[in-house]
XYZ file of C-alpha atoms in Angstrom:
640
model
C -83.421 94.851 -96.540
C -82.936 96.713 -99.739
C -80.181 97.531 -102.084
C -81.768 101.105 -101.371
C -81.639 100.543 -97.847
C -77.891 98.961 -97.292
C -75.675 99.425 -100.162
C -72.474 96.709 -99.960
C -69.421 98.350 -98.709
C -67.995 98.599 -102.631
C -71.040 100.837 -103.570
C -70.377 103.448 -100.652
C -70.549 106.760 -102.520
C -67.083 108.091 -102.281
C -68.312 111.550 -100.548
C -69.671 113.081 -97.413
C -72.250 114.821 -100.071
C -72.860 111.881 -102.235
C -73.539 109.618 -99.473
C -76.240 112.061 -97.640
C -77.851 112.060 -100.799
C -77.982 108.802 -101.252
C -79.897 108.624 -98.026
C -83.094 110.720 -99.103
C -83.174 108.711 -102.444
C -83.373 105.431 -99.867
C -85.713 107.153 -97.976
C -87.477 108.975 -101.133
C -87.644 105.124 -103.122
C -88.889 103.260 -99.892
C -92.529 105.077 -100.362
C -92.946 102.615 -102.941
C -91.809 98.971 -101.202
C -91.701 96.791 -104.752
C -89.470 99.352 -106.596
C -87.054 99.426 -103.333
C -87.229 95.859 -103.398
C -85.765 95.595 -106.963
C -89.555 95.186 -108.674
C -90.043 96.562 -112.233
C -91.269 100.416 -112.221
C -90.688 103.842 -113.216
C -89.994 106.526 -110.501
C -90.456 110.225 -111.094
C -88.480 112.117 -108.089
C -88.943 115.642 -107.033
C -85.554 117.620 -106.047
C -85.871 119.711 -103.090
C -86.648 123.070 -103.532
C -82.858 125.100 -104.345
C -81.464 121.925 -105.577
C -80.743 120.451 -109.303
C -80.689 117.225 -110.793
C -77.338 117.437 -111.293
C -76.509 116.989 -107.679
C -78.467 113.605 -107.680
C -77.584 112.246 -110.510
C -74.759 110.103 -109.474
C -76.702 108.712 -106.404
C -79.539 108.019 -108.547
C -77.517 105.761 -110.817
C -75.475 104.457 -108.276
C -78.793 103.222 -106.706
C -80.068 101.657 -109.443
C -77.133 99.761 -110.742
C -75.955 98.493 -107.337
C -72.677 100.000 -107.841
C -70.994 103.576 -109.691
C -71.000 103.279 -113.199
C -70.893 105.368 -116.344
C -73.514 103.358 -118.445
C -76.945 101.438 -116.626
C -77.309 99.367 -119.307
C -80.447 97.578 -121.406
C -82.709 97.493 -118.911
C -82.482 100.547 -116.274
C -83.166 104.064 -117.246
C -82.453 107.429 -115.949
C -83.525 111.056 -117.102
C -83.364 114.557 -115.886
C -86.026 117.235 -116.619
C -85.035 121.190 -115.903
C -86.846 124.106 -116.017
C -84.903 124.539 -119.182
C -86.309 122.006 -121.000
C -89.460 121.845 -123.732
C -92.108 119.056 -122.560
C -91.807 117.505 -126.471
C -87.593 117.084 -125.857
C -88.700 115.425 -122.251
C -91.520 112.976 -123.958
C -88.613 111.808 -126.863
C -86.139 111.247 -123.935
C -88.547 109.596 -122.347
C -89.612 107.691 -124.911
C -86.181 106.540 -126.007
C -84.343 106.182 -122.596
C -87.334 104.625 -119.755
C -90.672 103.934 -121.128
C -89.524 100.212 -122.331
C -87.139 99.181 -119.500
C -87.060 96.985 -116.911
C -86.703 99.909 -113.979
C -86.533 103.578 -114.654
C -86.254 106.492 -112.738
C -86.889 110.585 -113.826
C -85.623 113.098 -111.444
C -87.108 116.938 -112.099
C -86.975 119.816 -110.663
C -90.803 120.655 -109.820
C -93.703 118.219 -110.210
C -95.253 121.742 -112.664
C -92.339 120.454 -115.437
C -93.041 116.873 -115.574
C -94.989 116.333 -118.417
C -98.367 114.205 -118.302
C -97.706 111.962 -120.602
C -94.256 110.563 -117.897
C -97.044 111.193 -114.929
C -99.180 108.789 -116.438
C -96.344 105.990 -117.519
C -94.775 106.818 -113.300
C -95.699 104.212 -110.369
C -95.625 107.123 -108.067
C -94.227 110.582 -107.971
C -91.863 111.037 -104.826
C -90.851 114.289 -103.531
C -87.188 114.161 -102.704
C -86.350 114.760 -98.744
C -84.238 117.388 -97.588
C -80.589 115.969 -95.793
C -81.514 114.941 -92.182
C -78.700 115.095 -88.933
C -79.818 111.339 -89.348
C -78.439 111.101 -92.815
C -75.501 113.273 -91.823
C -74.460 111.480 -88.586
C -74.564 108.231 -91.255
C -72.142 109.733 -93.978
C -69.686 111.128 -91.060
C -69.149 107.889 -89.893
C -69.615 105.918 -92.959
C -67.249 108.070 -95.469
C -65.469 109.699 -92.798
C -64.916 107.898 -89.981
C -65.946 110.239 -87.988
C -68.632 109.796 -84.954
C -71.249 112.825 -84.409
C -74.808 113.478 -82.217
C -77.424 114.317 -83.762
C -77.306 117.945 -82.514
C -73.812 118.666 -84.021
C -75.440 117.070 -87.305
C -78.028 119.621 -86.912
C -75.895 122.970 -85.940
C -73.440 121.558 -88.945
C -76.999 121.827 -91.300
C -77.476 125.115 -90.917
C -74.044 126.445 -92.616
C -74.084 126.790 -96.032
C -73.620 123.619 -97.826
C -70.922 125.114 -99.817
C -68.847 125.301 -96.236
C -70.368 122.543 -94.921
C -69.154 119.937 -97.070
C -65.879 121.530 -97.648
C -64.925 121.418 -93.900
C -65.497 117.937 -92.959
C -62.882 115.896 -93.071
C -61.307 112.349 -92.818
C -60.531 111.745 -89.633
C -61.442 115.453 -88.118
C -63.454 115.541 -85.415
C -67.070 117.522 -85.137
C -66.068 119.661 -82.659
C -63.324 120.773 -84.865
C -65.758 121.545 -87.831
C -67.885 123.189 -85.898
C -65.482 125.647 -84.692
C -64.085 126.465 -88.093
C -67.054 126.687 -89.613
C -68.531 129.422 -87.285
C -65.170 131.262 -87.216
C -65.495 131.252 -91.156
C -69.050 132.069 -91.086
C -68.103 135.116 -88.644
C -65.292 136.129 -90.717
C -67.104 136.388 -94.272
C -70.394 138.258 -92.469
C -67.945 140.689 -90.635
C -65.988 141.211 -93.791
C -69.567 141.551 -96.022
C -71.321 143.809 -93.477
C -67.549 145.897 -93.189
C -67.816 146.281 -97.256
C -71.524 146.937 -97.368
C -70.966 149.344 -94.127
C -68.015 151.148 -95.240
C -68.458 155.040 -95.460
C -65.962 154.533 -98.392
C -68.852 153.200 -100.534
C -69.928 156.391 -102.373
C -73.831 156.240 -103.252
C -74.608 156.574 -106.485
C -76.362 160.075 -106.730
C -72.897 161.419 -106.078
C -71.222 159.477 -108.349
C -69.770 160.922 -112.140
C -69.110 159.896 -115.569
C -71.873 156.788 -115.472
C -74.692 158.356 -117.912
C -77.290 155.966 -118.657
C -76.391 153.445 -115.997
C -76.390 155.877 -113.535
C -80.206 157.150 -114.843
C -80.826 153.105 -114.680
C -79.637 153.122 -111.413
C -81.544 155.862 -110.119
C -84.880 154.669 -111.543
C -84.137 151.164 -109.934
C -84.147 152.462 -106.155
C -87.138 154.604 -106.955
C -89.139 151.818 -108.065
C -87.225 149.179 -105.143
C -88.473 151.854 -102.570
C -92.046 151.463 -104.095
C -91.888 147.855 -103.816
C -91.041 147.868 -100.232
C -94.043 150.107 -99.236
C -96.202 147.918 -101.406
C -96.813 150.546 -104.027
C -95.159 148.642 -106.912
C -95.419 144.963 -108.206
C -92.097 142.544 -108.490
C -92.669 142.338 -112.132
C -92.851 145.835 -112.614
C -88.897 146.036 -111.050
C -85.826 145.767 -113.573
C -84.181 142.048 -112.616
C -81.691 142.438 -114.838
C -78.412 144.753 -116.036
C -75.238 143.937 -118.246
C -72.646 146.932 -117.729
C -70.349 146.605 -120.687
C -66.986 149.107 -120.910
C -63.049 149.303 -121.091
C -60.860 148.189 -118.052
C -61.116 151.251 -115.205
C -64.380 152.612 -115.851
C -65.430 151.563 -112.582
C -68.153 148.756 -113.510
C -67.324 147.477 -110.195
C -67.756 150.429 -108.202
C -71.043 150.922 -109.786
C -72.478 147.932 -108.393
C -71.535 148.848 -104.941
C -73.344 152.573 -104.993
C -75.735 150.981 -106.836
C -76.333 149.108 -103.713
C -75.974 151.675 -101.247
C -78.268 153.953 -102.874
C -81.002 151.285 -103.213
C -80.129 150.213 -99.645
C -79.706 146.477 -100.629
C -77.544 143.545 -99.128
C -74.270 143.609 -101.679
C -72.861 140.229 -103.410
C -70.174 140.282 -105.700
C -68.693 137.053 -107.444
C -67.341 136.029 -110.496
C -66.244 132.876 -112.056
C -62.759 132.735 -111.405
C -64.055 132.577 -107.596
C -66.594 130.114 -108.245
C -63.792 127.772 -109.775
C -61.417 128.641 -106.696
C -63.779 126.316 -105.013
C -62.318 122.836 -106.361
C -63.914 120.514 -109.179
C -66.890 121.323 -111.359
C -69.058 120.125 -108.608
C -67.557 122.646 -105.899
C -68.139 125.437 -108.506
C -71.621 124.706 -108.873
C -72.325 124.650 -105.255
C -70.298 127.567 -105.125
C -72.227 129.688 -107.796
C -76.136 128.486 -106.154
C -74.913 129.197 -102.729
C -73.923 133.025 -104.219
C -77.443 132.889 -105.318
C -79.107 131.500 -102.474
C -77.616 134.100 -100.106
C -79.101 136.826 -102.083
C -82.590 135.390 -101.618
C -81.827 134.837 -98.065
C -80.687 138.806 -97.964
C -83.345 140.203 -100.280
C -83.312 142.584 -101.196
C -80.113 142.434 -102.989
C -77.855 142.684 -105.427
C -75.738 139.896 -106.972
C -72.309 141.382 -109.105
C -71.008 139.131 -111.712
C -67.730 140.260 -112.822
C -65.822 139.146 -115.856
C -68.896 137.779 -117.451
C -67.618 137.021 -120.605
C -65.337 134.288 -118.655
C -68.153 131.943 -118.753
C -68.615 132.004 -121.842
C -70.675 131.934 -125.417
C -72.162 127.901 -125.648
C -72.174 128.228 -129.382
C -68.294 128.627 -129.140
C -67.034 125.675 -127.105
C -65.119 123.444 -129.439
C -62.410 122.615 -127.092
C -62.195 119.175 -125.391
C -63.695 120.753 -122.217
C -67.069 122.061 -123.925
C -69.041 119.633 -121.660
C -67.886 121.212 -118.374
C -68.342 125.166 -120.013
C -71.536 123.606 -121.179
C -72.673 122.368 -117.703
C -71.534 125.904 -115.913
C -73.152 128.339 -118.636
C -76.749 126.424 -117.953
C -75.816 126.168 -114.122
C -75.848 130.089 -114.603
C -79.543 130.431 -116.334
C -80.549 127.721 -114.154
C -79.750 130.567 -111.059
C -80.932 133.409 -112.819
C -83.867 131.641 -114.338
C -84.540 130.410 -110.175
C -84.330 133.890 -109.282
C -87.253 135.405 -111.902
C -90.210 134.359 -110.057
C -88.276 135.243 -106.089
C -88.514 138.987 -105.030
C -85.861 141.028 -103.897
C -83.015 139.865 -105.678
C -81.076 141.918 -108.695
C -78.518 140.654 -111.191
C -75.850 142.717 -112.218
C -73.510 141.068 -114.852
C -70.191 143.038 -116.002
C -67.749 142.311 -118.886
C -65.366 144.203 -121.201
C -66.422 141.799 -124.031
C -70.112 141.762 -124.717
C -69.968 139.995 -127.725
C -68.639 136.882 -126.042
C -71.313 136.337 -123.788
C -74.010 133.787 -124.458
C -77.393 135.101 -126.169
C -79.301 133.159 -123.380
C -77.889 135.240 -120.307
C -79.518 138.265 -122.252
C -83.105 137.667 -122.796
C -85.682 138.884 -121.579
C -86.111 138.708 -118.027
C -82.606 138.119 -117.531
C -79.716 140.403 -118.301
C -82.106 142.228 -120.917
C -80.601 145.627 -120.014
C -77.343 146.201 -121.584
C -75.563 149.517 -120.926
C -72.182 150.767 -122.069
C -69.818 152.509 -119.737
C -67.769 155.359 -121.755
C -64.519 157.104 -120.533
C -65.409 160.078 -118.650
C -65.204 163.228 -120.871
C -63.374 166.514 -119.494
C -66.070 167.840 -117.356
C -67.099 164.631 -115.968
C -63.358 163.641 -115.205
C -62.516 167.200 -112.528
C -65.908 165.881 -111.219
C -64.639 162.710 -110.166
C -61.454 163.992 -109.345
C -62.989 166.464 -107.198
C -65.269 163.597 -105.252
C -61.796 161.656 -104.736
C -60.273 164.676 -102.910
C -62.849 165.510 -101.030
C -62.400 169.376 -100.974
C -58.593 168.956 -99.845
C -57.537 170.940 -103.039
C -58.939 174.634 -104.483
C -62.024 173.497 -106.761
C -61.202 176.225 -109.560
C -57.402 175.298 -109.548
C -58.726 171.543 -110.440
C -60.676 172.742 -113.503
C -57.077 173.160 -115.038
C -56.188 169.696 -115.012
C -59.171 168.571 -117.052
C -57.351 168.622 -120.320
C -54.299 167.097 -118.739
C -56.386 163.659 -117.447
C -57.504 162.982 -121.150
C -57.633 159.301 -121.529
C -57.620 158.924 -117.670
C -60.356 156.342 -116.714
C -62.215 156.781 -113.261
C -60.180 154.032 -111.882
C -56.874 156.168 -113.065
C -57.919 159.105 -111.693
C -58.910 157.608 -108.210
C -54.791 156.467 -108.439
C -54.324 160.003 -109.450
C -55.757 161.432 -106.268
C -54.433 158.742 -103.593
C -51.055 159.726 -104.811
C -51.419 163.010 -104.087
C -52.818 162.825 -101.160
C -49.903 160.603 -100.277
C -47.649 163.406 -101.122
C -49.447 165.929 -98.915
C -49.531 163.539 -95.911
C -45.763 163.052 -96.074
C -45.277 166.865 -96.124
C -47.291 167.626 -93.383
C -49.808 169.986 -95.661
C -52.938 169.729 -97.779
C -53.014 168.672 -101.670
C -51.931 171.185 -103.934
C -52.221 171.187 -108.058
C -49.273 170.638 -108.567
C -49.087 166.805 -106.160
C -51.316 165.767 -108.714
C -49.531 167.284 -111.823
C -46.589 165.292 -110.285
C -48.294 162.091 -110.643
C -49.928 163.117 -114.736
C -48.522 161.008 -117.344
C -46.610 163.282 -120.034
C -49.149 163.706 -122.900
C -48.505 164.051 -126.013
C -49.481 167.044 -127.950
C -51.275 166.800 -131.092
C -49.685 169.626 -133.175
C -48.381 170.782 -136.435
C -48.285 169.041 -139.397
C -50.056 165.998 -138.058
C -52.797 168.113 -136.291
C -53.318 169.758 -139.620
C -53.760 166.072 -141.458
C -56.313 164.814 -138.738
C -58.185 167.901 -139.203
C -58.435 167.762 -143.067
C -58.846 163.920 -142.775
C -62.247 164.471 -140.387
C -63.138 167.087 -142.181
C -63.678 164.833 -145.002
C -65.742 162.216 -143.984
C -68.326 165.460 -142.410
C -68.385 166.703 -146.106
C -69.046 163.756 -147.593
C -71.504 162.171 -145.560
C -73.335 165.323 -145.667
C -73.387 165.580 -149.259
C -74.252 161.519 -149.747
C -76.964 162.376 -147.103
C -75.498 159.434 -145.075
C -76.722 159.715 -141.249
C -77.317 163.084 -139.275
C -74.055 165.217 -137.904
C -73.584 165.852 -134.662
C -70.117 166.841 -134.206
C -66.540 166.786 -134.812
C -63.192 167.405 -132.980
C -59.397 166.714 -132.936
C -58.098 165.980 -129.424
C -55.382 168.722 -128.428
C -52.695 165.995 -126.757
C -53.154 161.957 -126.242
C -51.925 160.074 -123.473
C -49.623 157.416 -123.883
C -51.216 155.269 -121.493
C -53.868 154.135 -123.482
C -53.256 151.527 -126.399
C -55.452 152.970 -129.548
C -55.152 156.634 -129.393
C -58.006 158.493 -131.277
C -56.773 161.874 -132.630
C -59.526 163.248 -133.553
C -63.252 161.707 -134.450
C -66.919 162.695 -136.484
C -70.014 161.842 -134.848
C -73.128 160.991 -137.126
C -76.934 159.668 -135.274
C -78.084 156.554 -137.459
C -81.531 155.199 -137.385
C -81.819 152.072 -135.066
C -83.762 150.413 -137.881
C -84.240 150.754 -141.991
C -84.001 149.923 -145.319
C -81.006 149.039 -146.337
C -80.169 148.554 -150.450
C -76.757 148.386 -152.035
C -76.625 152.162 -152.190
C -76.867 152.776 -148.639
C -73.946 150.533 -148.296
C -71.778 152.047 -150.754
C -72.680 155.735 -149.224
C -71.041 154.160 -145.975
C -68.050 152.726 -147.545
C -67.492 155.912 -148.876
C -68.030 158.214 -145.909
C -65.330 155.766 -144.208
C -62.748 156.244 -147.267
C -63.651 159.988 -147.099
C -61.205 160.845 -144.961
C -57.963 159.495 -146.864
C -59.636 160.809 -150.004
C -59.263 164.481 -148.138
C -56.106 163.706 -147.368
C -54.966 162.598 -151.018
C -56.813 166.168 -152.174
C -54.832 168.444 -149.918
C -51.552 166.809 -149.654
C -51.573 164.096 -152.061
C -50.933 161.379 -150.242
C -52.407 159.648 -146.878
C -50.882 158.771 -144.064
C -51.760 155.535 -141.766
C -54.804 156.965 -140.094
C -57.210 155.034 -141.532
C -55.775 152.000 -140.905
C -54.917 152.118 -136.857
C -57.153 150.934 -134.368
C -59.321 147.646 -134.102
C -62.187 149.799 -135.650
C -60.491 151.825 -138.578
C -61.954 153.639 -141.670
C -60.451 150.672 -144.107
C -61.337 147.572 -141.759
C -64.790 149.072 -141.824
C -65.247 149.618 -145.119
C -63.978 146.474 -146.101
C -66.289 144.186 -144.137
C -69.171 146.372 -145.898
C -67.603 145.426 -149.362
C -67.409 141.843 -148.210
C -70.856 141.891 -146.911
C -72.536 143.757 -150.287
C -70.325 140.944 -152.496
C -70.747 137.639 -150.066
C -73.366 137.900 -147.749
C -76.465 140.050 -148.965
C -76.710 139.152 -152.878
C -76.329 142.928 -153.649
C -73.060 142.130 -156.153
C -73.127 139.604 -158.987
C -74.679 136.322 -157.644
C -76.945 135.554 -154.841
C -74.620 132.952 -153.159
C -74.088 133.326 -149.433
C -70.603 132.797 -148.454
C -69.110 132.545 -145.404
C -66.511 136.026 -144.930
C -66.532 136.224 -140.749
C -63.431 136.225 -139.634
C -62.955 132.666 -138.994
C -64.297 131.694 -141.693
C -62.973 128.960 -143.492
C -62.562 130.147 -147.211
C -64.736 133.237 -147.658
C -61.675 135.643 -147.636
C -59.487 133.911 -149.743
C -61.726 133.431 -152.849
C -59.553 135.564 -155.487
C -62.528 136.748 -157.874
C -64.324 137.645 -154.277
C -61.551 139.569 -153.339
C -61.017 141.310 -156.824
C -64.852 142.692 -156.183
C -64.359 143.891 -153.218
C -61.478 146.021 -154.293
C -63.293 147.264 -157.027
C -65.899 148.691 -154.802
C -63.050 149.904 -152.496
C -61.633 151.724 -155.746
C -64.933 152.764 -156.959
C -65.993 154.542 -153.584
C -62.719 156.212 -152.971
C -62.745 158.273 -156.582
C -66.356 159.211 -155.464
C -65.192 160.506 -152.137
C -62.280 162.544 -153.885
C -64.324 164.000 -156.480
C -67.475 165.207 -153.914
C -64.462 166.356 -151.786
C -62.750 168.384 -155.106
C -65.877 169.670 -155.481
C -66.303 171.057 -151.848
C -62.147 172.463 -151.847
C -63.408 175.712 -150.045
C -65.767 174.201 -147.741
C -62.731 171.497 -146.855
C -59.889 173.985 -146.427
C -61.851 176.234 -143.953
C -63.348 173.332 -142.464
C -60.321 171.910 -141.118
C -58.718 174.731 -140.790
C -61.809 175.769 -137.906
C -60.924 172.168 -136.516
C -56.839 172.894 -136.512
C -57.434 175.769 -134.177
C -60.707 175.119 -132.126
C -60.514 171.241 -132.317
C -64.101 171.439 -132.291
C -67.167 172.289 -135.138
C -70.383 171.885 -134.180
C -73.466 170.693 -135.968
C -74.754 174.246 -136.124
C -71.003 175.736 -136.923
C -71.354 173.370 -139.569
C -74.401 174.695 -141.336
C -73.106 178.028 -141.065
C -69.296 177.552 -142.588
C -71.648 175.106 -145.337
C -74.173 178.287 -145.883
C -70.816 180.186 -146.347
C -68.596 178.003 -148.433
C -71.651 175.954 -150.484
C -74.019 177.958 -152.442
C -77.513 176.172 -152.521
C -77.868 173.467 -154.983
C -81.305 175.507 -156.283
C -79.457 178.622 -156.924
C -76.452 176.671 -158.145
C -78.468 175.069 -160.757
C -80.886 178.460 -161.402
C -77.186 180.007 -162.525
């Protein structure tokens, strides 16, 4: 007998799992007789299809060693090879850790990956068995000292493995497992099929305030409904979506009419639920059975909330970077599995896109990145209107659309429910003013501030215009701000920039001073500025700032062509003194340009802002026309 065959009692794999894995290596190693005798060899093993190396790694080792250890030693050798990996990174591990020992085994995921170079150098390449009732039966009584036939080993096979192997227990019998497993399994397809069912779920059509997504969505079960009557090819299909927004905008919700209105089987997950699961190893299972159950339900869609949980790889420096490391490629190892499978969708959600890892948004992946917006006036009645389901006069609803500025969908679905609340209680239907009740108390924007927010947009239109720095497309100052939200934004100018260009020094300092253009206006009209452009996380001075930084530091547009590092954790970059003195120089320099275009333009800034104190709104086109007004043509200006 074996070491494969009969480990001692000390080298019993301490799980259920581990030790029904270690029976299909046994069984996998015994189709070649010298190597399971303890012969010299190398192995190359196959994982089932839906399973990794990782989950055989510890078997593997165990196997070979005759006992669980972190380290084989001189003369055994182990390697993985993933889908992941680039055949000249498999030859060099191969090269270093099996070609020259004693015994050696390589454990893939597909016999396609293995490269021919570790074919050729193999004894035999062994396709890994599935977990048998046999192998089952074995581990309950081994590990748990439990006894059971080989048709409750079966029925107990065909739960997921992620319920499976969390409801057997030491000492509990079969029957017992059984039962809770197909109370469980009845419980989560009841409470899927309720969600998924639910008249509640709104399709997407009628849905409001989702703009491109919504078009994306749209255009998804068009092309879903050509793939199911043949009509369309898989890889024709969008696979992929990354909703990115602010807390509320109902990212969430999308998913769910997404998947009503493309009449797919709903998943949602994240990894906060994945890691409710137990150790890394329950997560993992965890996150693949997610995956797998989409397959199984294709088509469908998979939700990923909180993306930005998992992670960026490039930014794990803590002590735990090998487990973030492990669950980020665990990730692209389950979207990567789900590329070349039909049916299945991944939509990934976060309200941080720029911590997510590059590799979740390549191509064929989460290549699709759309940004949720607060809903504007119009769109926010709209969705107030949809949550109240005709149970208040339409027209009287239009009135409140100023009043839910600020209000995310998620607010105004609060907004509603209250109300509705209210009406129940009273016996009656909703009326204007249940919901004005349940408004937060804005805050108007009015006199002498609204006056400085007007003249301080009105400068940066005027001077961008003049510099010739992007292409207008609107401005306004918001009439009252609610004090829900954290960074209020008063009033803002909207300029269209090329995707891609040219970019010298110039165009960088016509930016720098469209931002400073605004305190400039102020400093012209009042003579002084207030703290506008410095509140927010995305002011006028941060902005121009990191542009001064960058034009100094980073592109070799100042006086020397040394790179140096100025991100914000950087480690010195920001605290060089004759960097620093540069950049406010430029700062200096830009702002006296802004002031004197903006001297120059007095007329055209008075009536300007004074269009923008009343209105709160100028056009592009109003624009031209107060310009044509105010701002003789420079031809006939320099003809005089």
């Amino acid at each position: 007998m074996s070491k494969f065959e009969k480990p001692r009692k000390r080298q019993k794999p301490a799980s259920t799992y581990g030790f029904a894995l270690h029976c299909c290596i046994t069984r996998a190693v015994r189709a070649v007789p010298a190597f399971a005798a303890g012969a010299p060899g190398i192995l190359v093993l196959i994982t089932p299809p839906g399973k990794t190396t990782f989950d055989y790694v510890k078997p593997i080792t165990t196997a070979l060693h005759g006992s669980e250890v972190d380290y084989l030693g001189r003369d055994l050798g182990f390697m993985c090879i993933t889908s992941r990996d680039r055949p000249a990174k498999s030859i060099g591990e191969f090269e270093t850790e099996c070609r020259d020992k004693h015994r050696a085994i390589v454990i893939a995921e597909s016999r396609e990956i293995v490269p021919t170079v570790i074919s050729l150098a193999a004894d035999a390449v062994i396709d890994i068995p599935p977990i048998t009732p046999k192998d089952l039966q074995a581990a309950c009584r081994c590990v748990l000292k439990i006894e059971a036939t080989e048709a409750q080993a079966a029925e107990a096979l065909s739960y997921p493995e992620v319920m499976l192997w969390s409801a057997l227990r030491v000492g509990r019998p079969m029957d017992d497992t059984l039962r809770r497993l197909k109370e469980a399994t009845e419980a989560e397809n009841n409470a899927v099929n309720s969600r998924d069912r639910s008249t509640n779920v709104t399709r997407l059509e009628d849905m409001h305030g989702y703009g491109q997504a919504k078009d994306w969505g749209l255009q998804l079960a068009t092309d879903l409904a050509q793939w199911r009557d043949g009509k369309l090819d898989w890889s024709d299909v969008d696979k992929g979506l990354l909703l990115s927004g602010p807390p509320g905008v109902g990212k969430t919700q999308f998913a769910r009419s997404l998947a009503a209105t493309c009449d797919c089987h709903f998943i949602a997950s994240s990894l906060g639920q994945w890691q409710a699961k137990g150790h890394l190893g329950d997560l993992l299972k965890a996150m693949r059975a997610d995956f797998d159950a989409a397959r199984q339900n294709a088509p469908a869609i998979i939700f990923l909330d909180e993306l930005d949980s998992i992670g960026d790889r490039e930014s794990f420096t803590h002590e735990h970077a090998s487990y973030s490391v492990q669950v980020v490629n665990a990730l692209l190892e389950c979207i990567d599995g789900i590329a070349g499978r039909e049916g299945v969708i991944v939509v990934g959600a976060t309200n941080n896109p720029d911590r997510i890892d590059p590799a979740l948004r390549r191509a064929g992946r989460l290549d699709k990145h759309v940004t949720i917006g607060m809903p504007d006036e119009e769109e926010r009645v709209a969705i107030l209107r949809h949550h109240l389901g005709g149970s208040a006069p339409s027209a009287d609803l239009e009135l409140l659309g100023p009043q839910m500025e600020g209000m995310s969908g998620a607010d105004i679905e609060q907004l509603a429910r209250h109300a509705r609340r209210i009406a129940r209680r009273e016996r009656r239907a909703v009326t204007v003013d249940d919901l004005r009740a349940n408004l937060p108390c804005l805050i108007p924007v009015e006199g002498f501030y609204r006056q400085t927010v007007s003249v301080h947009e009105a400068g940066h239109v005027i001077a961008a215009d003049e510099i010739g720095y992007g292409e207008f497309v609107g401005v306004y100052v918001a009439r009252q701000l609610n004090p829900r939200i954290q960074e209020h934004q008063a009033g803002a100018a909207g300029f269209r920039y090329e995707p891609i260009s040219f970019r010298d020094r110039q165009s960088y300092l016509d930016e720098i001073c469209t931002n400073l253009a605004g305190m400039a206006a102020e400093h012209i009209v009042f003579g002084r500025h207030g703290d506008g452009s410095g509140v927010g996380s995305d002011n006028d001075l941060r902005r121009a700032t990191e542009l001064a930084f960058r034009i100094e530091a980073n592109f070799g547009m100042g006086d020397g062509l040394r790179f140096v590092d100025v991100s914000s954790d950087g480690n010195s970059g920001r605290w060089d003194r004759q960097l620093t003195q540069k950049v406010d120089q430029v700062l200096k320099a830009e702002f006296e340009r802004a002031k004197n275009i903006l001297s120059n333009e007095r007329p055209l800034l008075e009536a300007l802002s004074k269009e923008l104190q009343e209105i709160g709104l100028v056009s592009a086109e109003r624009f031209q026309e107060l310009r044509r007004k105010f701002r003789p043509p420079k031809e006939t200006a320099l003809a005089s």
